[in-house]
């Protein structure tokens, strides 16, 4: 089944009726969205299978166009940047690494699903955080966001010190 996904990702036009149907419909929906989109409620998410979960980015692209998708990317970028900012300001090493890991989780999951929807990456079956339909994924995303908020709430404490790099040995030549 992995081989079928890779083949339909590399060349979806070989079998447009079976294994590549989702990818082709997704590409057509994004193309129909254009720059401005077709308008809220005017898209055809019924033509793209799994438009409420795996291909939600395609449905958003069709209805809101390039402007809406760039806005969604900006929101994800804001969440990820604020998560890394909380990681840098965390009061201890554990919270620093935990916040950085949660921020990376949001970033990687978003890249995987958006790249799969736009045929830049093979489809993985992960959901778009905070957007896709799926109870467990939505719950985990909100719990991860809660942890990021709790970590960023400790601003009055001194951040954990970063390790200083080894000073370079300076050798002076005696002339």
Tab-separated table of N, CA and C in Angstrom:
chain	number	residue	atom	x	y	z
A	1	UNK	N	0.825	-1.193	0.000
A	1	UNK	CA	0.000	0.000	0.000
A	1	UNK	C	0.873	1.263	0.000
A	2	UNK	N	2.052	1.158	0.602
A	2	UNK	CA	2.978	2.285	0.591
A	2	UNK	C	3.464	2.534	-0.828
A	3	UNK	N	3.720	1.460	-1.559
A	3	UNK	CA	4.177	1.599	-2.942
A	3	UNK	C	3.108	2.272	-3.798
A	4	UNK	N	1.838	1.958	-3.563
A	4	UNK	CA	0.758	2.591	-4.319
A	4	UNK	C	0.684	4.087	-4.010
A	5	UNK	N	0.910	4.453	-2.746
A	5	UNK	CA	0.897	5.878	-2.386
A	5	UNK	C	2.049	6.624	-3.046
A	6	UNK	N	3.207	6.009	-3.058
A	6	UNK	CA	4.369	6.657	-3.677
A	6	UNK	C	4.162	6.793	-5.184
A	7	UNK	N	3.641	5.748	-5.817
A	7	UNK	CA	3.405	5.819	-7.265
A	7	UNK	C	2.350	6.854	-7.613
A	8	UNK	N	1.279	6.934	-6.818
A	8	UNK	CA	0.245	7.933	-7.105
A	8	UNK	C	0.729	9.343	-6.781
A	9	UNK	N	1.709	9.459	-5.900
A	9	UNK	CA	2.287	10.778	-5.621
A	9	UNK	C	3.209	11.208	-6.759
A	10	UNK	N	4.035	10.293	-7.232
A	10	UNK	CA	4.976	10.642	-8.287
A	10	UNK	C	4.289	10.946	-9.610
A	11	UNK	N	3.293	10.140	-9.976
A	11	UNK	CA	2.585	10.358	-11.233
A	11	UNK	C	1.104	10.014	-11.050
A	12	UNK	N	0.311	10.979	-10.598
A	12	UNK	CA	-1.099	10.682	-10.345
A	12	UNK	C	-1.931	10.475	-11.606
A	13	UNK	N	-1.422	10.867	-12.761
A	13	UNK	CA	-2.215	10.792	-13.986
A	13	UNK	C	-2.210	9.395	-14.595
A	14	UNK	N	-1.447	8.462	-14.049
A	14	UNK	CA	-1.451	7.086	-14.561
A	14	UNK	C	-2.773	6.398	-14.253
A	15	UNK	N	-3.279	6.581	-13.033
A	15	UNK	CA	-4.522	5.929	-12.619
A	15	UNK	C	-5.452	6.962	-11.970
A	16	UNK	N	-6.054	7.867	-12.770
A	16	UNK	CA	-6.843	8.946	-12.180
A	16	UNK	C	-8.172	8.498	-11.575
A	17	UNK	N	-8.618	7.306	-11.894
A	17	UNK	CA	-9.913	6.868	-11.391
A	17	UNK	C	-9.837	6.096	-10.091
A	18	UNK	N	-8.705	5.550	-9.746
A	18	UNK	CA	-8.618	4.705	-8.557
A	18	UNK	C	-7.699	5.276	-7.486
A	19	UNK	N	-6.434	4.902	-7.550
A	19	UNK	CA	-5.524	5.243	-6.456
A	19	UNK	C	-5.142	6.712	-6.423
A	20	UNK	N	-5.237	7.413	-7.530
A	20	UNK	CA	-4.832	8.821	-7.572
A	20	UNK	C	-6.016	9.777	-7.588
A	21	UNK	N	-7.206	9.281	-7.368
A	21	UNK	CA	-8.407	10.110	-7.462
A	21	UNK	C	-8.370	11.270	-6.472
A	22	UNK	N	-7.966	11.011	-5.219
A	22	UNK	CA	-7.929	12.061	-4.204
A	22	UNK	C	-6.951	13.172	-4.586
A	23	UNK	N	-5.778	12.789	-5.040
A	23	UNK	CA	-4.755	13.784	-5.357
A	23	UNK	C	-5.182	14.652	-6.533
A	24	UNK	N	-5.751	14.036	-7.560
A	24	UNK	CA	-6.179	14.803	-8.730
A	24	UNK	C	-7.309	15.748	-8.372
A	25	UNK	N	-8.287	15.273	-7.596
A	25	UNK	CA	-9.393	16.139	-7.185
A	25	UNK	C	-8.883	17.288	-6.306
A	26	UNK	N	-7.886	17.006	-5.489
A	26	UNK	CA	-7.319	18.058	-4.642
A	26	UNK	C	-6.634	19.126	-5.485
A	27	UNK	N	-5.865	18.708	-6.467
A	27	UNK	CA	-5.192	19.674	-7.335
A	27	UNK	C	-6.195	20.520	-8.109
A	28	UNK	N	-7.268	19.905	-8.577
A	28	UNK	CA	-8.301	20.657	-9.294
A	28	UNK	C	-9.023	21.644	-8.383
A	29	UNK	N	-9.243	21.251	-7.124
A	29	UNK	CA	-9.911	22.149	-6.176
A	29	UNK	C	-9.043	23.358	-5.859
A	30	UNK	N	-7.749	23.142	-5.682
A	30	UNK	CA	-6.842	24.270	-5.421
A	30	UNK	C	-6.799	25.195	-6.630
A	31	UNK	N	-6.779	24.617	-7.827
A	31	UNK	CA	-6.762	25.431	-9.038
A	31	UNK	C	-8.062	26.230	-9.183
A	32	UNK	N	-9.192	25.645	-8.788
A	32	UNK	CA	-10.468	26.362	-8.857
A	32	UNK	C	-10.531	27.511	-7.864
A	33	UNK	N	-9.791	27.398	-6.765
A	33	UNK	CA	-9.800	28.462	-5.757
A	33	UNK	C	-9.134	29.731	-6.232
A	34	UNK	N	-8.060	29.598	-6.982
A	34	UNK	CA	-7.354	30.773	-7.498
A	34	UNK	C	-6.803	31.658	-6.397
A	35	UNK	N	-6.781	32.958	-6.650
A	35	UNK	CA	-6.228	33.904	-5.686
A	35	UNK	C	-7.268	34.327	-4.656
A	36	UNK	N	-8.483	34.593	-5.107
A	36	UNK	CA	-9.520	35.104	-4.212
A	36	UNK	C	-10.405	34.013	-3.630
A	37	UNK	N	-10.445	32.867	-4.257
A	37	UNK	CA	-11.323	31.803	-3.803
A	37	UNK	C	-12.707	31.921	-4.406
A	38	UNK	N	-13.482	30.879	-4.240
A	38	UNK	CA	-14.844	30.881	-4.788
A	38	UNK	C	-15.834	31.517	-3.840
A	39	UNK	N	-15.455	31.685	-2.589
A	39	UNK	CA	-16.334	32.280	-1.593
A	39	UNK	C	-16.742	31.244	-0.554
A	40	UNK	N	-17.073	31.709	0.649
A	40	UNK	CA	-17.474	30.784	1.708
A	40	UNK	C	-18.735	30.011	1.333
A	41	UNK	N	-18.649	28.709	1.392
A	41	UNK	CA	-19.781	27.852	1.072
A	41	UNK	C	-19.973	27.578	-0.398
A	42	UNK	N	-19.161	28.179	-1.270
A	42	UNK	CA	-19.335	27.999	-2.706
A	42	UNK	C	-18.374	26.977	-3.300
A	43	UNK	N	-17.517	26.399	-2.492
A	43	UNK	CA	-16.605	25.368	-2.978
A	43	UNK	C	-17.338	24.057	-3.163
A	44	UNK	N	-16.643	23.074	-3.646
A	44	UNK	CA	-17.220	21.745	-3.860
A	44	UNK	C	-16.422	20.703	-3.083
A	45	UNK	N	-16.471	20.748	-1.745
A	45	UNK	CA	-15.673	19.793	-0.984
A	45	UNK	C	-16.173	18.355	-1.129
A	46	UNK	N	-17.370	18.167	-1.676
A	46	UNK	CA	-17.878	16.819	-1.901
A	46	UNK	C	-17.143	16.095	-3.012
A	47	UNK	N	-16.486	16.845	-3.902
A	47	UNK	CA	-15.735	16.214	-4.984
A	47	UNK	C	-14.389	15.670	-4.508
A	48	UNK	N	-13.851	16.228	-3.426
A	48	UNK	CA	-12.584	15.754	-2.872
A	48	UNK	C	-12.909	14.809	-1.715
A	49	UNK	N	-12.530	13.549	-1.822
A	49	UNK	CA	-12.797	12.632	-0.711
A	49	UNK	C	-12.054	13.059	0.549
A	50	UNK	N	-12.691	12.877	1.685
A	50	UNK	CA	-12.125	13.202	2.999
A	50	UNK	C	-11.759	14.681	3.123
A	51	UNK	N	-12.620	15.542	2.607
A	51	UNK	CA	-12.338	16.978	2.646
A	51	UNK	C	-12.397	17.538	4.061
A	52	UNK	N	-13.058	16.866	4.995
A	52	UNK	CA	-13.139	17.397	6.356
A	52	UNK	C	-11.991	16.927	7.237
A	53	UNK	N	-11.194	15.996	6.769
A	53	UNK	CA	-10.091	15.532	7.616
A	53	UNK	C	-8.754	15.605	6.884
A	54	UNK	N	-8.502	14.703	5.956
A	54	UNK	CA	-7.193	14.641	5.306
A	54	UNK	C	-6.963	15.786	4.323
A	55	UNK	N	-8.011	16.253	3.662
A	55	UNK	CA	-7.862	17.280	2.623
A	55	UNK	C	-8.559	18.580	3.004
A	56	UNK	N	-8.496	18.948	4.270
A	56	UNK	CA	-9.146	20.185	4.715
A	56	UNK	C	-8.443	21.416	4.144
A	57	UNK	N	-7.147	21.339	3.968
A	57	UNK	CA	-6.414	22.480	3.412
A	57	UNK	C	-6.864	22.765	1.984
A	58	UNK	N	-7.189	21.718	1.242
A	58	UNK	CA	-7.677	21.879	-0.131
A	58	UNK	C	-9.039	22.557	-0.134
A	59	UNK	N	-9.915	22.166	0.800
A	59	UNK	CA	-11.236	22.792	0.881
A	59	UNK	C	-11.112	24.268	1.245
A	60	UNK	N	-10.194	24.590	2.137
A	60	UNK	CA	-9.959	25.992	2.508
A	60	UNK	C	-9.386	26.756	1.315
A	61	UNK	N	-8.474	26.128	0.580
A	61	UNK	CA	-7.868	26.779	-0.585
A	61	UNK	C	-8.908	27.053	-1.665
A	62	UNK	N	-9.866	26.152	-1.829
A	62	UNK	CA	-10.883	26.358	-2.857
A	62	UNK	C	-11.842	27.484	-2.477
A	63	UNK	N	-12.214	27.562	-1.208
A	63	UNK	CA	-13.197	28.567	-0.812
A	63	UNK	C	-12.588	29.930	-0.527
A	64	UNK	N	-11.361	29.971	0.011
A	64	UNK	CA	-10.773	31.265	0.368
A	64	UNK	C	-9.617	31.660	-0.535
A	65	UNK	N	-9.137	30.762	-1.371
A	65	UNK	CA	-8.084	31.075	-2.319
A	65	UNK	C	-6.723	31.228	-1.663
A	66	UNK	N	-5.846	31.853	-2.398
A	66	UNK	CA	-4.481	32.055	-1.926
A	66	UNK	C	-4.445	32.929	-0.684
A	67	UNK	N	-5.298	33.938	-0.621
A	67	UNK	CA	-5.311	34.839	0.531
A	67	UNK	C	-5.660	34.090	1.817
A	68	UNK	N	-6.646	33.220	1.768
A	68	UNK	CA	-7.037	32.457	2.958
A	68	UNK	C	-5.993	31.453	3.387
A	69	UNK	N	-5.361	30.808	2.412
A	69	UNK	CA	-4.346	29.826	2.770
A	69	UNK	C	-3.096	30.499	3.326
A	70	UNK	N	-2.743	31.665	2.799
A	70	UNK	CA	-1.613	32.399	3.361
A	70	UNK	C	-1.929	32.881	4.773
A	71	UNK	N	-3.180	33.259	5.013
A	71	UNK	CA	-3.589	33.636	6.364
A	71	UNK	C	-3.504	32.469	7.333
A	72	UNK	N	-3.905	31.287	6.875
A	72	UNK	CA	-3.810	30.090	7.709
A	72	UNK	C	-2.350	29.748	7.995
A	73	UNK	N	-1.503	29.867	6.977
A	73	UNK	CA	-0.071	29.622	7.185
A	73	UNK	C	0.524	30.639	8.157
A	74	UNK	N	0.060	31.882	8.085
A	74	UNK	CA	0.543	32.904	9.009
A	74	UNK	C	0.141	32.580	10.447
A	75	UNK	N	-1.070	32.061	10.634
A	75	UNK	CA	-1.499	31.673	11.980
A	75	UNK	C	-0.643	30.530	12.526
A	76	UNK	N	-0.368	29.532	11.690
A	76	UNK	CA	0.501	28.441	12.129
A	76	UNK	C	1.911	28.952	12.410
A	77	UNK	N	2.395	29.848	11.572
A	77	UNK	CA	3.711	30.435	11.816
A	77	UNK	C	3.757	31.201	13.124
A	78	UNK	N	2.680	31.904	13.450
A	78	UNK	CA	2.612	32.646	14.704
A	78	UNK	C	2.631	31.703	15.902
A	79	UNK	N	1.862	30.625	15.832
A	79	UNK	CA	1.842	29.646	16.924
A	79	UNK	C	3.222	29.024	17.107
A	80	UNK	N	3.857	28.663	16.014
A	80	UNK	CA	5.170	28.018	16.082
A	80	UNK	C	6.226	28.999	16.593
A	81	UNK	N	6.210	30.235	16.107
A	81	UNK	CA	7.186	31.233	16.560
A	81	UNK	C	7.005	31.552	18.036
A	82	UNK	N	5.764	31.683	18.471
A	82	UNK	CA	5.518	31.949	19.895
A	82	UNK	C	5.912	30.754	20.755
A	83	UNK	N	5.750	29.541	20.220
A	83	UNK	CA	6.186	28.359	20.960
A	83	UNK	C	7.690	28.321	21.128
A	84	UNK	N	8.425	28.648	20.068
A	84	UNK	CA	9.880	28.688	20.183
A	84	UNK	C	10.340	29.847	21.072
A	85	UNK	N	9.596	30.932	21.054
A	85	UNK	CA	9.928	32.053	21.954
A	85	UNK	C	9.728	31.635	23.413
A	86	UNK	N	8.655	30.892	23.676
A	86	UNK	CA	8.443	30.379	25.033
A	86	UNK	C	9.535	29.391	25.411
A	87	UNK	N	10.020	28.635	24.436
A	87	UNK	CA	11.093	27.680	24.716
A	87	UNK	C	12.375	28.399	25.106
A	88	UNK	N	12.690	29.477	24.429
A	88	UNK	CA	13.920	30.208	24.741
A	88	UNK	C	13.827	30.862	26.121
A	89	UNK	N	12.646	31.294	26.511
A	89	UNK	CA	12.462	31.983	27.793
A	89	UNK	C	12.077	31.048	28.930
A	90	UNK	N	12.051	29.753	28.705
A	90	UNK	CA	11.638	28.803	29.741
A	90	UNK	C	12.603	28.826	30.916
A	91	UNK	N	12.086	28.627	32.153
A	91	UNK	CA	12.939	28.738	33.330
A	91	UNK	C	13.879	27.555	33.577
A	92	UNK	N	13.623	26.424	32.984
A	92	UNK	CA	14.546	25.302	33.154
A	92	UNK	C	14.690	24.536	31.846
A	93	UNK	N	15.650	23.637	31.817
A	93	UNK	CA	15.992	22.934	30.580
A	93	UNK	C	14.865	22.010	30.112
A	94	UNK	N	14.182	21.345	31.044
A	94	UNK	CA	13.103	20.447	30.651
A	94	UNK	C	11.995	21.206	29.924
A	95	UNK	N	11.555	22.310	30.506
A	95	UNK	CA	10.480	23.085	29.867
A	95	UNK	C	10.946	23.697	28.550
A	96	UNK	N	12.221	24.036	28.473
A	96	UNK	CA	12.764	24.575	27.226
A	96	UNK	C	12.675	23.523	26.117
A	97	UNK	N	13.133	22.324	26.399
A	97	UNK	CA	13.087	21.260	25.396
A	97	UNK	C	11.653	20.826	25.094
A	98	UNK	N	10.814	20.818	26.116
A	98	UNK	CA	9.415	20.424	25.927
A	98	UNK	C	8.688	21.417	25.021
A	99	UNK	N	8.879	22.708	25.257
A	99	UNK	CA	8.231	23.731	24.426
A	99	UNK	C	8.762	23.683	22.999
A	100	UNK	N	10.058	23.471	22.845
A	100	UNK	CA	10.623	23.378	21.496
A	100	UNK	C	10.086	22.143	20.775
A	101	UNK	N	9.944	21.043	21.476
A	101	UNK	CA	9.390	19.830	20.868
A	101	UNK	C	7.939	19.997	20.459
A	102	UNK	N	7.146	20.644	21.304
A	102	UNK	CA	5.740	20.884	20.953
A	102	UNK	C	5.620	21.821	19.757
A	103	UNK	N	6.475	22.825	19.701
A	103	UNK	CA	6.456	23.741	18.553
A	103	UNK	C	6.868	23.022	17.279
A	104	UNK	N	7.870	22.171	17.387
A	104	UNK	CA	8.292	21.385	16.229
A	104	UNK	C	7.199	20.410	15.808
A	105	UNK	N	6.468	19.867	16.766
A	105	UNK	CA	5.342	18.969	16.468
A	105	UNK	C	4.293	19.685	15.621
A	106	UNK	N	3.936	20.908	16.017
A	106	UNK	CA	2.963	21.673	15.234
A	106	UNK	C	3.497	21.962	13.833
A	107	UNK	N	4.754	22.337	13.746
A	107	UNK	CA	5.335	22.664	12.454
A	107	UNK	C	5.431	21.473	11.523
A	108	UNK	N	5.936	20.363	12.026
A	108	UNK	CA	6.104	19.171	11.181
A	108	UNK	C	4.755	18.620	10.749
A	109	UNK	N	3.795	18.565	11.669
A	109	UNK	CA	2.481	18.046	11.310
A	109	UNK	C	1.817	18.935	10.260
A	110	UNK	N	1.960	20.236	10.374
A	110	UNK	CA	1.382	21.147	9.389
A	110	UNK	C	2.059	20.991	8.039
A	111	UNK	N	3.379	20.887	8.036
A	111	UNK	CA	4.109	20.715	6.769
A	111	UNK	C	3.727	19.410	6.097
A	112	UNK	N	3.584	18.341	6.870
A	112	UNK	CA	3.248	17.038	6.279
A	112	UNK	C	1.883	17.054	5.606
A	113	UNK	N	0.880	17.608	6.261
A	113	UNK	CA	-0.465	17.558	5.676
A	113	UNK	C	-0.614	18.572	4.547
A	114	UNK	N	-0.054	19.769	4.696
A	114	UNK	CA	-0.168	20.762	3.627
A	114	UNK	C	0.645	20.318	2.420
A	115	UNK	N	1.844	19.789	2.642
A	115	UNK	CA	2.658	19.270	1.538
A	115	UNK	C	1.991	18.096	0.839
A	116	UNK	N	1.303	17.244	1.589
A	116	UNK	CA	0.576	16.130	0.978
A	116	UNK	C	-0.617	16.597	0.172
A	117	UNK	N	-1.308	17.621	0.666
A	117	UNK	CA	-2.457	18.151	-0.070
A	117	UNK	C	-2.053	18.836	-1.355
A	118	UNK	N	-0.900	19.453	-1.375
A	118	UNK	CA	-0.439	20.171	-2.560
A	118	UNK	C	0.472	19.329	-3.445
A	119	UNK	N	0.616	18.059	-3.147
A	119	UNK	CA	1.433	17.094	-3.879
A	119	UNK	C	2.918	17.441	-3.855
A	120	UNK	N	3.350	18.074	-2.790
A	120	UNK	CA	4.767	18.324	-2.593
A	120	UNK	C	5.417	17.173	-1.832
A	121	UNK	N	4.613	16.462	-1.046
A	121	UNK	CA	5.048	15.306	-0.263
A	121	UNK	C	4.036	14.184	-0.460
A	122	UNK	N	4.418	12.942	-0.198
A	122	UNK	CA	3.419	11.865	-0.250
A	122	UNK	C	2.390	12.038	0.874
A	123	UNK	N	1.202	11.543	0.655
A	123	UNK	CA	0.156	11.626	1.671
A	123	UNK	C	0.530	10.773	2.874
A	124	UNK	N	0.295	11.319	4.069
A	124	UNK	CA	0.657	10.604	5.290
A	124	UNK	C	-0.543	10.215	6.127
A	125	UNK	N	-1.646	10.917	6.009
A	125	UNK	CA	-2.824	10.606	6.801
A	125	UNK	C	-2.886	11.357	8.118
A	126	UNK	N	-1.949	12.267	8.392
A	126	UNK	CA	-2.042	13.069	9.605
A	126	UNK	C	-3.037	14.202	9.370
A	127	UNK	N	-3.497	14.797	10.445
A	127	UNK	CA	-4.492	15.863	10.339
A	127	UNK	C	-3.823	17.221	10.524
A	128	UNK	N	-4.484	18.255	10.046
A	128	UNK	CA	-4.000	19.627	10.209
A	128	UNK	C	-4.411	20.103	11.601
A	129	UNK	N	-3.447	20.491	12.449
A	129	UNK	CA	-3.781	20.865	13.831
A	129	UNK	C	-4.819	21.985	13.897
A	130	UNK	N	-5.782	21.827	14.779
A	130	UNK	CA	-6.850	22.784	15.071
A	130	UNK	C	-7.851	22.966	13.942
A	131	UNK	N	-7.661	22.321	12.803
A	131	UNK	CA	-8.531	22.570	11.659
A	131	UNK	C	-9.264	21.297	11.230
A	132	UNK	N	-8.563	20.200	11.096
A	132	UNK	CA	-9.153	18.967	10.573
A	132	UNK	C	-10.110	18.337	11.573
A	133	UNK	N	-11.080	17.639	11.015
A	133	UNK	CA	-12.024	16.896	11.825
A	133	UNK	C	-11.334	15.643	12.336
A	134	UNK	N	-11.396	15.433	13.603
A	134	UNK	CA	-10.796	14.261	14.235
A	134	UNK	C	-10.668	14.546	15.714
A	135	UNK	N	-11.408	13.845	16.529
A	135	UNK	CA	-11.478	14.144	17.949
A	135	UNK	C	-10.159	14.001	18.688
A	136	UNK	N	-9.459	12.909	18.470
A	136	UNK	CA	-8.222	12.689	19.229
A	136	UNK	C	-7.130	13.666	18.803
A	137	UNK	N	-7.022	13.952	17.519
A	137	UNK	CA	-6.016	14.904	17.047
A	137	UNK	C	-6.314	16.302	17.568
A	138	UNK	N	-7.559	16.689	17.549
A	138	UNK	CA	-7.937	18.011	18.049
A	138	UNK	C	-7.667	18.122	19.542
A	139	UNK	N	-7.970	17.070	20.285
A	139	UNK	CA	-7.723	17.063	21.722
A	139	UNK	C	-6.234	17.178	22.024
A	140	UNK	N	-5.413	16.408	21.324
A	140	UNK	CA	-3.968	16.452	21.539
A	140	UNK	C	-3.409	17.824	21.163
A	141	UNK	N	-3.907	18.426	20.097
A	141	UNK	CA	-3.428	19.755	19.697
A	141	UNK	C	-3.739	20.792	20.763
A	142	UNK	N	-4.933	20.740	21.338
A	142	UNK	CA	-5.283	21.705	22.375
A	142	UNK	C	-4.521	21.450	23.674
A	143	UNK	N	-4.251	20.195	23.994
A	143	UNK	CA	-3.445	19.901	25.181
A	143	UNK	C	-2.014	20.397	24.974
A	144	UNK	N	-1.471	20.200	23.781
A	144	UNK	CA	-0.122	20.708	23.490
A	144	UNK	C	-0.094	22.226	23.584
A	145	UNK	N	-1.126	22.890	23.082
A	145	UNK	CA	-1.202	24.346	23.186
A	145	UNK	C	-1.323	24.783	24.644
A	146	UNK	N	-2.049	24.015	25.459
A	146	UNK	CA	-2.149	24.307	26.884
A	146	UNK	C	-0.776	24.244	27.543
A	147	UNK	N	0.006	23.217	27.223
A	147	UNK	CA	1.348	23.115	27.789
A	147	UNK	C	2.224	24.289	27.355
A	148	UNK	N	2.105	24.695	26.102
A	148	UNK	CA	2.875	25.860	25.648
A	148	UNK	C	2.470	27.124	26.406
A	149	UNK	N	1.174	27.279	26.649
A	149	UNK	CA	0.717	28.445	27.408
A	149	UNK	C	1.206	28.404	28.849
A	150	UNK	N	1.199	27.219	29.451
A	150	UNK	CA	1.689	27.098	30.825
A	150	UNK	C	3.186	27.384	30.907
A	151	UNK	N	3.930	26.935	29.926
A	151	UNK	CA	5.372	27.203	29.919
A	151	UNK	C	5.640	28.684	29.693
A	152	UNK	N	4.886	29.311	28.812
A	152	UNK	CA	5.117	30.732	28.522
A	152	UNK	C	4.597	31.634	29.631
A	153	UNK	N	3.838	31.096	30.573
A	153	UNK	CA	3.280	31.895	31.658
A	153	UNK	C	4.307	32.204	32.741
A	154	UNK	N	5.481	31.628	32.688
A	154	UNK	CA	6.507	31.835	33.704
A	154	UNK	C	7.494	32.897	33.262
A	155	UNK	N	7.003	34.077	32.949
A	155	UNK	CA	7.879	35.128	32.443
A	155	UNK	C	8.610	35.868	33.555
A	156	UNK	N	8.082	35.810	34.826
A	156	UNK	CA	8.764	36.555	35.862
A	156	UNK	C	9.954	35.807	36.438
A	157	UNK	N	10.153	34.571	36.027
A	157	UNK	CA	11.325	33.838	36.465
A	157	UNK	C	12.473	34.111	35.500
A	158	UNK	N	13.669	33.907	35.985
A	158	UNK	CA	14.854	34.096	35.152
A	158	UNK	C	14.978	32.903	34.206
A	159	UNK	N	15.222	33.130	32.918
A	159	UNK	CA	15.377	32.006	31.992
A	159	UNK	C	16.561	31.133	32.369
A	160	UNK	N	16.479	29.870	31.988
A	160	UNK	CA	17.577	28.949	32.245
A	160	UNK	C	18.805	29.415	31.472
A	161	UNK	N	19.961	29.347	32.095
A	161	UNK	CA	21.159	29.832	31.389
A	161	UNK	C	21.541	28.896	30.249
A	162	UNK	N	21.982	29.505	29.187
A	162	UNK	CA	22.506	28.732	28.065
A	162	UNK	C	23.962	28.402	28.347
A	163	UNK	N	24.398	27.256	27.878
A	163	UNK	CA	25.787	26.890	28.074
A	163	UNK	C	26.658	27.793	27.216
A	164	UNK	N	27.732	28.262	27.813
A	164	UNK	CA	28.650	29.121	27.088
A	164	UNK	C	29.562	28.258	26.219
A	165	UNK	N	29.819	28.676	25.001
A	165	UNK	CA	30.728	27.887	24.160
A	165	UNK	C	32.145	27.965	24.710
A	166	UNK	N	32.909	26.975	24.375
A	166	UNK	CA	34.301	26.938	24.814
A	166	UNK	C	35.045	28.117	24.191
A	167	UNK	N	35.773	28.851	25.007
A	167	UNK	CA	36.521	29.968	24.421
A	167	UNK	C	37.631	29.439	23.524
A	168	UNK	N	37.846	30.168	22.468
A	168	UNK	CA	38.894	29.765	21.550
A	168	UNK	C	40.270	30.021	22.174
A	169	UNK	N	41.125	29.097	21.988
A	169	UNK	CA	42.483	29.271	22.487
A	169	UNK	C	43.221	30.213	21.551
A	170	UNK	N	43.715	31.243	22.120
A	170	UNK	CA	44.431	32.227	21.324
A	170	UNK	C	45.914	31.994	21.567
A	171	UNK	N	46.603	31.702	20.541
A	171	UNK	CA	48.049	31.475	20.643
A	171	UNK	C	48.745	32.671	20.032
A	172	UNK	N	49.510	33.325	20.855
A	172	UNK	CA	50.256	34.482	20.387
A	172	UNK	C	51.664	34.025	19.983
A	173	UNK	N	52.011	34.363	18.833
A	173	UNK	CA	53.355	34.026	18.362
A	173	UNK	C	54.333	35.068	18.847
A	174	UNK	N	55.366	34.591	19.385
A	174	UNK	CA	56.393	35.508	19.874
A	174	UNK	C	57.379	35.705	18.746
A	175	UNK	N	57.543	36.932	18.370
A	175	UNK	CA	58.465	37.217	17.279
A	175	UNK	C	59.832	37.476	17.771
